[in-house]
Tab-separated table of C-alpha atoms in Angstrom:
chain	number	residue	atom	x	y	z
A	1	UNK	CA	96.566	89.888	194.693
A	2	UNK	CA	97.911	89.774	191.033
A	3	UNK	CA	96.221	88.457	188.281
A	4	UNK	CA	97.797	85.660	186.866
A	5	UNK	CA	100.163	86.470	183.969
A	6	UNK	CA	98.079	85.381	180.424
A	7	UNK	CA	99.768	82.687	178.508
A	8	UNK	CA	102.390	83.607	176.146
A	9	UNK	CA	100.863	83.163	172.472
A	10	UNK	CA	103.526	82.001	169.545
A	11	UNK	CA	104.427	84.620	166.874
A	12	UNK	CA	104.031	82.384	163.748
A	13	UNK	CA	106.597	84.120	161.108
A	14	UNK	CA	104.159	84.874	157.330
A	15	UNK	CA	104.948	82.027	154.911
A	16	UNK	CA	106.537	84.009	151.496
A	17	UNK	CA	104.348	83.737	148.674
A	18	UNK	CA	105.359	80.699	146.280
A	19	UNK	CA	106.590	82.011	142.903
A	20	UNK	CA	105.713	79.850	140.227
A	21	UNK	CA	109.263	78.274	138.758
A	22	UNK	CA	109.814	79.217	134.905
A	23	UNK	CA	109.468	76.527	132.301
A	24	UNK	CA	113.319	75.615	131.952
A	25	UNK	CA	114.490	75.275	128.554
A	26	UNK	CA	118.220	73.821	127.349
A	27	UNK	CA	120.689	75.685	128.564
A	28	UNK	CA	119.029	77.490	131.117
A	29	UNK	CA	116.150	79.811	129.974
A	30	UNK	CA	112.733	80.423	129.654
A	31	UNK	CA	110.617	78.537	126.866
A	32	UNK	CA	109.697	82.348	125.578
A	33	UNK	CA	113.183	83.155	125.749
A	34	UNK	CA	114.215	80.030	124.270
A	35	UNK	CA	111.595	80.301	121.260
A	36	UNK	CA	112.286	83.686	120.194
A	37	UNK	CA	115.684	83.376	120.372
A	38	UNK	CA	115.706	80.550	118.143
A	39	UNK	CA	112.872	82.898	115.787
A	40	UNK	CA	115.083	85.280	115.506
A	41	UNK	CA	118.454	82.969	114.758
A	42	UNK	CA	116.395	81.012	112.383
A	43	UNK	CA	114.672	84.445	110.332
A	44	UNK	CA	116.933	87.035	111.108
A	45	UNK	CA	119.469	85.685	107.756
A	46	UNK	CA	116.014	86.247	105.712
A	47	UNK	CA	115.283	89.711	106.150
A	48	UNK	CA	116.941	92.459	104.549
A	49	UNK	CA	117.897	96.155	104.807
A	50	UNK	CA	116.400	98.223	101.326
A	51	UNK	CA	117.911	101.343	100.754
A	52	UNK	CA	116.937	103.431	97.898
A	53	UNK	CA	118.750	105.459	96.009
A	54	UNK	CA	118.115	109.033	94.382
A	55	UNK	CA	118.763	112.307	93.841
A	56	UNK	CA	119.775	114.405	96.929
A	57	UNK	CA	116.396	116.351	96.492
A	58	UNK	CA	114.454	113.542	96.662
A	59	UNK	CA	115.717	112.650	100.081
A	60	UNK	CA	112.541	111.533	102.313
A	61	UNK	CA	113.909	109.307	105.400
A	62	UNK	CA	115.125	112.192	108.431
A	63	UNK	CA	117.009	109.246	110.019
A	64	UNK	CA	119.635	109.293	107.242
A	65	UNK	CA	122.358	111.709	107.208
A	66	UNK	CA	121.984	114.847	104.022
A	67	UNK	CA	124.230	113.243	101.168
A	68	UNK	CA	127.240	115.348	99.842
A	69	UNK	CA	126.991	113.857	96.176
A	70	UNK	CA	130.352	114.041	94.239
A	71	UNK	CA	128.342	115.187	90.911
A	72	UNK	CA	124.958	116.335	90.351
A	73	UNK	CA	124.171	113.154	88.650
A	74	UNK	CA	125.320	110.387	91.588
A	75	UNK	CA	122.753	108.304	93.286
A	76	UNK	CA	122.550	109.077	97.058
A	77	UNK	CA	120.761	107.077	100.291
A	78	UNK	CA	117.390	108.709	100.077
A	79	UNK	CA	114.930	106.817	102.306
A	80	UNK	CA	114.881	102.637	103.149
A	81	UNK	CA	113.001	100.198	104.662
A	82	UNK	CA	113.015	96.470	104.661
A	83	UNK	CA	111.589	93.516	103.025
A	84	UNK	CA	112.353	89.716	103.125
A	85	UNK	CA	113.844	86.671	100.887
A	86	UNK	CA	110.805	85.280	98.919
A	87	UNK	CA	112.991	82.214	97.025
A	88	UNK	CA	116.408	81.141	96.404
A	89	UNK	CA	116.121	82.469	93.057
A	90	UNK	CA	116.749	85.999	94.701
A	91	UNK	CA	113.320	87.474	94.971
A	92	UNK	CA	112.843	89.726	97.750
A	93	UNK	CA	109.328	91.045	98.989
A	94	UNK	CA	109.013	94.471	100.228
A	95	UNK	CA	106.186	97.320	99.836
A	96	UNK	CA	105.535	99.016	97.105
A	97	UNK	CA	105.491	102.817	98.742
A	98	UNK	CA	109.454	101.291	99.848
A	99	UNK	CA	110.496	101.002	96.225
A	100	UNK	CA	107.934	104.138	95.064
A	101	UNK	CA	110.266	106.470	92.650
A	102	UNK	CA	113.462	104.994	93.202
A	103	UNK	CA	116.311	105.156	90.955
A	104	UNK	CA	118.327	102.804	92.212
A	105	UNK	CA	118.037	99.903	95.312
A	106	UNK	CA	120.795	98.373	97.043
A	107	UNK	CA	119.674	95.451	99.659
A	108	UNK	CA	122.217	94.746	102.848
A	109	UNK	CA	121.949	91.434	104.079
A	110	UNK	CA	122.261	90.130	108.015
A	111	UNK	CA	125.711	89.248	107.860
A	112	UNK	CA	126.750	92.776	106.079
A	113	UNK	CA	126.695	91.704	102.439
A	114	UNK	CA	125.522	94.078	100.169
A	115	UNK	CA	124.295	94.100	96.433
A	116	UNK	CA	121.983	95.800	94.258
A	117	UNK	CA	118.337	95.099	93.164
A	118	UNK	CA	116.250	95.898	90.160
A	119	UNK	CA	112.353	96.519	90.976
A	120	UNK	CA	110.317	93.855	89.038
A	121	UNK	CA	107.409	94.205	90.117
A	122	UNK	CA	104.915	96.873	91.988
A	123	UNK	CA	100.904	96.435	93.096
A	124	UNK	CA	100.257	99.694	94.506
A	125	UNK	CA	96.558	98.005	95.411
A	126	UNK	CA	98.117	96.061	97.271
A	127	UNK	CA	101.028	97.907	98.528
A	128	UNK	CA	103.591	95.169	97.626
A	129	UNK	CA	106.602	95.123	95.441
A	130	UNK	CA	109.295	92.375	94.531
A	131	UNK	CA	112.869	93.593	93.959
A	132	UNK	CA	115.485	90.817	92.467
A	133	UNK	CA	119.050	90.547	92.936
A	134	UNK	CA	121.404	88.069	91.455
A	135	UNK	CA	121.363	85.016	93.672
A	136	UNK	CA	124.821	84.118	93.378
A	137	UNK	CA	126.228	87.621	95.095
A	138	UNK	CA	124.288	86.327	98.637
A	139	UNK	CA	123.757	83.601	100.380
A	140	UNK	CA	119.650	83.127	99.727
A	141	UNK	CA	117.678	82.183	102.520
A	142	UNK	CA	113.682	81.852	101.733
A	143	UNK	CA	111.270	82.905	104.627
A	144	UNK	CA	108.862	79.812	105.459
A	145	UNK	CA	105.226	80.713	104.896
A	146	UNK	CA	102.015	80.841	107.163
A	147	UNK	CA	98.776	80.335	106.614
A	148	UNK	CA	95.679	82.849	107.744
A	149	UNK	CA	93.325	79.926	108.531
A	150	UNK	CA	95.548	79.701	111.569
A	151	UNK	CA	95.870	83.193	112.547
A	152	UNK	CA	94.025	84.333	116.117
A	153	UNK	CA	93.664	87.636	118.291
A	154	UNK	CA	95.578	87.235	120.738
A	155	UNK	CA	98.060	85.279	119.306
A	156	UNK	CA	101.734	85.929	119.778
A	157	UNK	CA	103.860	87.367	116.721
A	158	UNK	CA	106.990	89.277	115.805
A	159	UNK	CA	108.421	91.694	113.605
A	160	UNK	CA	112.042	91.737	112.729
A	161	UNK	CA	112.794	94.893	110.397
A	162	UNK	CA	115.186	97.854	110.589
A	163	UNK	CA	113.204	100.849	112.019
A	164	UNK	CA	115.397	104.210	111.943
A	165	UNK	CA	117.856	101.972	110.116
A	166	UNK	CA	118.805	99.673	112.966
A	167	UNK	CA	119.556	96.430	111.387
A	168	UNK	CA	117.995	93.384	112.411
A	169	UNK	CA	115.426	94.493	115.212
A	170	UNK	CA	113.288	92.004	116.332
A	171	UNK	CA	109.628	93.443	118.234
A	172	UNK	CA	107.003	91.078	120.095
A	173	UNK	CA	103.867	91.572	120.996
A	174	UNK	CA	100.263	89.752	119.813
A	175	UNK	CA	97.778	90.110	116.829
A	176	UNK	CA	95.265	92.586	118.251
A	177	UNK	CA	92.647	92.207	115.420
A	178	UNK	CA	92.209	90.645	112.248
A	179	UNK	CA	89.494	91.715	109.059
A	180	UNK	CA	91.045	95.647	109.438
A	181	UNK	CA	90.801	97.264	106.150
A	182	UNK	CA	93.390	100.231	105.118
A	183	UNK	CA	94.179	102.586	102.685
A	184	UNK	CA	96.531	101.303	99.838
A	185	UNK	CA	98.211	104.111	97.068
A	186	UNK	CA	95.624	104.114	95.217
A	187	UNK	CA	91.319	104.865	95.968
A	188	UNK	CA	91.222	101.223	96.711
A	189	UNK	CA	91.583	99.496	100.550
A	190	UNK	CA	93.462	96.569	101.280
A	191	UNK	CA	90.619	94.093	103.110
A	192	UNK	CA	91.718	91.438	105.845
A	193	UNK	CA	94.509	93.242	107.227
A	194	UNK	CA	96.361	91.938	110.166
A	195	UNK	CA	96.246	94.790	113.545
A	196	UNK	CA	99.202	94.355	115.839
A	197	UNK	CA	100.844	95.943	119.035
A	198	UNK	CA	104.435	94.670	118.045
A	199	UNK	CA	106.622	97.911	117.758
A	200	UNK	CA	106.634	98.884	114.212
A	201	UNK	CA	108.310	102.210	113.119
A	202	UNK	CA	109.898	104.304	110.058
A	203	UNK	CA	112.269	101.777	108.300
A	204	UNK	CA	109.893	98.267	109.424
A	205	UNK	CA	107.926	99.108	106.177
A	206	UNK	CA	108.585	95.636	104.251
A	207	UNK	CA	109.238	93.622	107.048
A	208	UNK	CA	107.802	90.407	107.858
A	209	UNK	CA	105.063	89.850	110.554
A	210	UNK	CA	106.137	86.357	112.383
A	211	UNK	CA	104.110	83.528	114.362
A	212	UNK	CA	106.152	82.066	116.796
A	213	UNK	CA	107.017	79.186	114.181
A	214	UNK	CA	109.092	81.540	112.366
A	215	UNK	CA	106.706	81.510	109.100
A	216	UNK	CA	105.244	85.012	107.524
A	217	UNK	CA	101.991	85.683	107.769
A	218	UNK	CA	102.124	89.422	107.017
A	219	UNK	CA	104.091	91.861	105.462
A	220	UNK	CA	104.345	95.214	107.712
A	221	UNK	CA	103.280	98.015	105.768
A	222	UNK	CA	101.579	101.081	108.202
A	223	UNK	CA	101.483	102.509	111.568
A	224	UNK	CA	98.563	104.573	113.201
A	225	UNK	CA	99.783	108.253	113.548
A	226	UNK	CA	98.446	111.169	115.530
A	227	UNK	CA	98.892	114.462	113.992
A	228	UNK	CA	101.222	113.246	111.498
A	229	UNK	CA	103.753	111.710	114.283
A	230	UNK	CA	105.243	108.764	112.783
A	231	UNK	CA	106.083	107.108	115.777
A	232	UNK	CA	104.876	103.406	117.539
A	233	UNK	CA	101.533	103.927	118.853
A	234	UNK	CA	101.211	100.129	119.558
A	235	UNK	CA	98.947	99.873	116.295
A	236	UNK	CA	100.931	98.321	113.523
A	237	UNK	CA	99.119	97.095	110.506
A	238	UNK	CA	100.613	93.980	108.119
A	239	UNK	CA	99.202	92.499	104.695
A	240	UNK	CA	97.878	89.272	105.164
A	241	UNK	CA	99.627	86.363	103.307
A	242	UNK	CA	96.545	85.163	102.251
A	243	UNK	CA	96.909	88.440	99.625
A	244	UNK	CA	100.739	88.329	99.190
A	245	UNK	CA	100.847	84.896	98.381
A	246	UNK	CA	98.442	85.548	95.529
A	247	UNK	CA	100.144	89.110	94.529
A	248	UNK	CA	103.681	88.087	94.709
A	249	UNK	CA	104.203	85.034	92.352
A	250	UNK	CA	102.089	87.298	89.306
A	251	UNK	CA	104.824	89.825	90.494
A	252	UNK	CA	107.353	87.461	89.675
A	253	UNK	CA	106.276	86.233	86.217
A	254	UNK	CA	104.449	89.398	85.034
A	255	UNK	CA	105.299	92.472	86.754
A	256	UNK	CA	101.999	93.156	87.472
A	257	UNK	CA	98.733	91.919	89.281
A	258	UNK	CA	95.381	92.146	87.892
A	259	UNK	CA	92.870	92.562	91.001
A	260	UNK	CA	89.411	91.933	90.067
A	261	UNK	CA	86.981	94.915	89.790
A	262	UNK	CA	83.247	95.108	90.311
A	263	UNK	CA	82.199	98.737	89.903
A	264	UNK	CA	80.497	100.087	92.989
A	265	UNK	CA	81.230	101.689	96.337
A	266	UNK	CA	79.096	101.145	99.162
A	267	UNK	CA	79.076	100.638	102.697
A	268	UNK	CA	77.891	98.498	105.202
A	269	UNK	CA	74.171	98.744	105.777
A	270	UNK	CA	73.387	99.766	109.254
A	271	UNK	CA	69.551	99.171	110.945
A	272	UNK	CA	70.032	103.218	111.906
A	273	UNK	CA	69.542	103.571	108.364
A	274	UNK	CA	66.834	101.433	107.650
A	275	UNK	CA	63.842	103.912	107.665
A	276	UNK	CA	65.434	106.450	105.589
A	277	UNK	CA	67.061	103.643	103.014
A	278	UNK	CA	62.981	101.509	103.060
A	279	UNK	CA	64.822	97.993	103.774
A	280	UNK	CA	63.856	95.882	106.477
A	281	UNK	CA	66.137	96.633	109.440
A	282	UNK	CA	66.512	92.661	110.486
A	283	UNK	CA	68.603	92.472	107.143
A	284	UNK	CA	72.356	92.469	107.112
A	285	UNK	CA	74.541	93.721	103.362
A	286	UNK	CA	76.419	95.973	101.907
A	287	UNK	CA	74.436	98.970	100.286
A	288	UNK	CA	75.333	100.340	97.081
A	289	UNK	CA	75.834	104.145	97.107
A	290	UNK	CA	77.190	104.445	93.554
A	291	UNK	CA	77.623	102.124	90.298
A	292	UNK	CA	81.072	103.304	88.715
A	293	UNK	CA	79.613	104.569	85.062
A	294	UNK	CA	80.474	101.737	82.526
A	295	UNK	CA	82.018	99.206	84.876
A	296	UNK	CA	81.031	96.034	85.617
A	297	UNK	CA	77.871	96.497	87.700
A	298	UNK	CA	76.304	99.110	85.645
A	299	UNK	CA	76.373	96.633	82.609
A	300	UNK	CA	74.642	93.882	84.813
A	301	UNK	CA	72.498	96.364	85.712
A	302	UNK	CA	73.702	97.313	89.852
A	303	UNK	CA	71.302	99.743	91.014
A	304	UNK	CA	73.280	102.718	93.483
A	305	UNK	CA	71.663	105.116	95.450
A	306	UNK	CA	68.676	107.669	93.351
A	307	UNK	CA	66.902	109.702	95.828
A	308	UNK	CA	68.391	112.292	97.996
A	309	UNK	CA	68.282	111.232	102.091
A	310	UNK	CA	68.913	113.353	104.752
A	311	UNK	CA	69.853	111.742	107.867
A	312	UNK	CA	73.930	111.636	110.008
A	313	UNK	CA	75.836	108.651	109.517
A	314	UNK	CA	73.506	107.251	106.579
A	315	UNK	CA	74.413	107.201	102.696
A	316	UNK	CA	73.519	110.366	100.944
A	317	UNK	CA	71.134	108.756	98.480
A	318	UNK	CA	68.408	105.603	99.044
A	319	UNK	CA	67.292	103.231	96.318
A	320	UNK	CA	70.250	101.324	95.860
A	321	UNK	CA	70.488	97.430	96.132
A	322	UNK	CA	71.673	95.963	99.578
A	323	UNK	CA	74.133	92.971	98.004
A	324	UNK	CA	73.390	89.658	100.732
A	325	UNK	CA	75.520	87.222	99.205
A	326	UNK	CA	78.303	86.452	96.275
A	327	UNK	CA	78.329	83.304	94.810
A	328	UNK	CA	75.716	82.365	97.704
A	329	UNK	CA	78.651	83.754	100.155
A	330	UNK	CA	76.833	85.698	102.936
A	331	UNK	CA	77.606	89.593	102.656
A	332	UNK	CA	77.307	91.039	106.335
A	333	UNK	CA	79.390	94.400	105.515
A	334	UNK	CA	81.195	95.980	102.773
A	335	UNK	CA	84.377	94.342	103.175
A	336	UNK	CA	83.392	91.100	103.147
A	337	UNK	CA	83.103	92.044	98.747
A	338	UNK	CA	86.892	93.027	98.897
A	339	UNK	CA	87.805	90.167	100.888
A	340	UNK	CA	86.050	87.603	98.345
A	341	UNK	CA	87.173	89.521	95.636
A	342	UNK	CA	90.564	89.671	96.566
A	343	UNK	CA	90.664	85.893	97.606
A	344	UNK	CA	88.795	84.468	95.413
A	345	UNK	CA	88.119	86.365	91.830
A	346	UNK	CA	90.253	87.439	88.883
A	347	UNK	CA	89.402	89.385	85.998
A	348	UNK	CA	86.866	87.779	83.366
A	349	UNK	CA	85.458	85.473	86.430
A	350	UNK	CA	81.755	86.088	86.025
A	351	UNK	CA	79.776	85.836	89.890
A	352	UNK	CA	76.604	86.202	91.021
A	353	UNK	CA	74.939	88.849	93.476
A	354	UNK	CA	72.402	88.171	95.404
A	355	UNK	CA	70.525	91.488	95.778
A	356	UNK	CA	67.490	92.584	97.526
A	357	UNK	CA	66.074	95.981	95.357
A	358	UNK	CA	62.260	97.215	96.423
A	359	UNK	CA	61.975	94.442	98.773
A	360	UNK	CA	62.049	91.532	96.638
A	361	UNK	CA	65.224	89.115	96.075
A	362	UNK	CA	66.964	88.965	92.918
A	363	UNK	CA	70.170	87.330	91.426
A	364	UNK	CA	72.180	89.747	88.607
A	365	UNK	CA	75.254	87.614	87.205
A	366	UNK	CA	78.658	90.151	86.801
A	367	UNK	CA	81.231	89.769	84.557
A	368	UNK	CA	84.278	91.117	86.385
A	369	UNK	CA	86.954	93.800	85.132
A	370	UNK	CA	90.257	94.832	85.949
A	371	UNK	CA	90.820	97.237	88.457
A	372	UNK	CA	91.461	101.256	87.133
A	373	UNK	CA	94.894	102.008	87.028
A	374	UNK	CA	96.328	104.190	90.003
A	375	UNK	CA	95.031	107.882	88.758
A	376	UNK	CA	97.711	110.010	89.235
C-alpha cells in the first residue's frame, strides 16, 4: 500500500530588511544635507580666490595657463590660492607661502567681483599672512570664529577653498588628530596643528577649516605628499585658531608678530633612552640637546647635551636638563614648550623651568626673546 502523502509545509516569503528612514529636514532632505548646504550658503560669500601676480618667470602654479605678457614689465597670474574675510574693514587671512614674493595680488570674490590687495602683513613662523583691500569695492562678509577648547577627533569639518582654481569647492570629512606639529618657512614648527581627511589640494592653501557651525577653526595650509606628488592623500593639515587669532590682529596693527623665543632644541625624552641619558626612566620631559649660544636659556644658565652617546633613536649627547614643567605646567614632550609658548608667552615675559639636572630638581627663571628672523 502507499504511504500516506506528508503534509504540505507553508513557504513563508523572507521579511526585507527594515532600512532605517533618514532624518527629514525642510524641504525634503537629510539633516547632513540640510546642514552643509546651509554651511556652505552661509560661508561660501566669505572665502576668496588669491591670485598673485608676477613676472612670467616666476610662474609656479601648473594649473594656470603660460601668460603671453604684452611687455616685459606687465604683471601676469603666477600661482593662487585662497584665504578668507577676517573683518568688514577688508582684511583677508591667507598663508604666508600664498602671498611669498608676490608683486602684485588681486582677490575674486564668490559672486565674481574682483579687486586688488596690498600684503600687510606676513608671519612666516606661523605661515599666515593678511592682505587688505578697500572695503568699499566688495561686499565684506567676516567669517565667524571657533574656538579649540571645542575641537574633537572625530569631529565633522569642512573646507571650502579653490583647489586647481575651482572656485568655491566645498570638501567634508572629520578632524583625524589634533597636537600635530609641522614645518613652517622658517627652522621653527608650528605646534597644535589640526590633521584632517577633508580633500585639500594645490589652490586650498588659505582656506578655512569649518565645524559644522560654519565658524573657522583652522586655516588650511599643507598636504602630506609622497615623492613630491602634490595631490590629496586624505592628510590635510590646518593652523589652529587658537594661533591665528593671536597672529592675525598684531598682523593687522603692526605688520609683524613677535613669537616668543627660549633658546634650545630638544626632544621628547623617551625611557629607551634613559640608561644612556642617566635619568630615571619613570620620568616624563623634554630633553635639551642644545642651548642656542647667547639666547635666552644659555643666560639663565639651560644646560644641553655635553658628553658624546652612542645609541639609535637617542640624542647624540647626554647631560642636558630634562625640562618637567613651565610655569608649574607639566612638560610630557617637546611640543608641549611650543604649544605654551605660542599660547601663552610674548617676548620680555620672564617663566620658570622646572628642570631636573644630575638627578636633583631645580627651578631656573628665563627671560624670553624674540624669535631669529627667517635666515635666508
Amino acid at each position: 500500500a502507499a504511504s500516506p502523502a506528508a503534509p504540505a509545509v507553508p513557504v513563508t516569503a523572507p521579511t526585507p530588511p527594515v532600512l532605517p528612514t533618514p532624518v527629514q529636514a525642510p524641504g525634503g532632505s537629510d539633516v547632513e544635507t540640510a546642514m552643509l548646504t546651509n554651511l556652505y550658503e552661509r560661508v561660501n560669500v566669505s572665502v576668496v580666490n588669491i591670485t598673485i601676480l608676477g613676472k612670467v618667470g616666476d610662474l609656479v602654479d601648473p594649473s594656470l595657463p603660460i601668460p603671453t605678457p604684452q611687455n616685459p614689465d606687465e604683471l601676469v597670474p603666477t600661482s593662487q590660492g585662497s584665504g578668507f574675510v577676517w573683518d568688514t574693514e577688508g582684511h583677508i587671512v591667507t598663508n604666508a607661502h600664498v602671498v611669498e614674493g608676490a608683486e602684485g595680488v588681486r582677490i575674486t570674490f564668490a559672486d565674481g567681483t574682483s579687486t586688488t590687495a596690498e600684503v600687510i602683513g606676513s608671519d612666516p613662523d606661523a605661515d599666515l599672512a593678511v592682505v587688505k583691500v578697500d572695503p568699499a569695492t566688495a561686499a565684506l562678509v567676516a567669517v565667524a570664529r571657533g574656538s579649540m577648547n571645542d575641537v574633537k577627533v572625530g569631529q565633522r569639518v569642512a573646507a571650502i577653498g579653490n583647489p586647481f582654481g575651482y572656485n568655491g569647492t566645498l570638501t567634508v570629512g572629520v578632524v583625524s588628530a589634533i597636537g600635530r606639529s609641522i614645518s613652517s618657512l622658517t627652522q621653527f614648527n608650528i605646534p597644535s596643528v589640526i590633521q584632517t581627511d577633508a580633500p585639500i589640494n594645490p589652490g586650498n592653501s588659505g582656506g578655512p577649516l569649518l565645524n559644522m557651525d560654519g565658524a573657522v577653526i583652522g586655516v588650511n595650509a599643507q598636504i602630506e605628499t609622497t615623492n613630491g606628488v602634490r595631490a590629496n592623500s586624505g592628510v590635510g593639515f590646518s593652523i589652529p585658531i587658537s594661533i591665528v587669532e593671536r597672529v592675525v590682529p598684531a598682523l593687522i596693527s603692526e605688520g609683524v608678530y613677535r613669537h616668543a623665543y627660549l633658546g634650545i632644541s630638544g626632544s621628547t625624552f623617551s625611557p629607551f633612552c634613559a640608561d644612556v641619558l642617566g635619568i630615571d626612566p619613570t620620568l616624563r620631559g623634554a630633553y635639551v640637546n642644545d642651548v642656542a649660544q647667547g639666547g635666552p636659556s644659555d643666560a639663565a644658565g639651560v644646560r644641553g647635551g655635553s658628553r658624546a652617546i652612542n645609541k639609535l633613536t637617542c640624542p647624540e649627547m647626554a647631560g642636558g636638563d630634562l625640562i618637567t614643567a613651565i610655569n608649574d605646567q607639566p612638560v610630557t614632550r617637546f611640543d608641549d614648550l611650543l604649544v605654551y609658548l605660542e599660547t601663552y608667552s610674548s617676548p620680555g615675559d620672564t617663566i620658570t623651568l622646572t628642570v631636573l639636572r644630575d638627578g636633583k630638581e631645580q627651578k631656573i627663571s628665563i627671560e624670553l626673546g624674540r624669535r631669529p628672523q627667517r635666515s635666508q
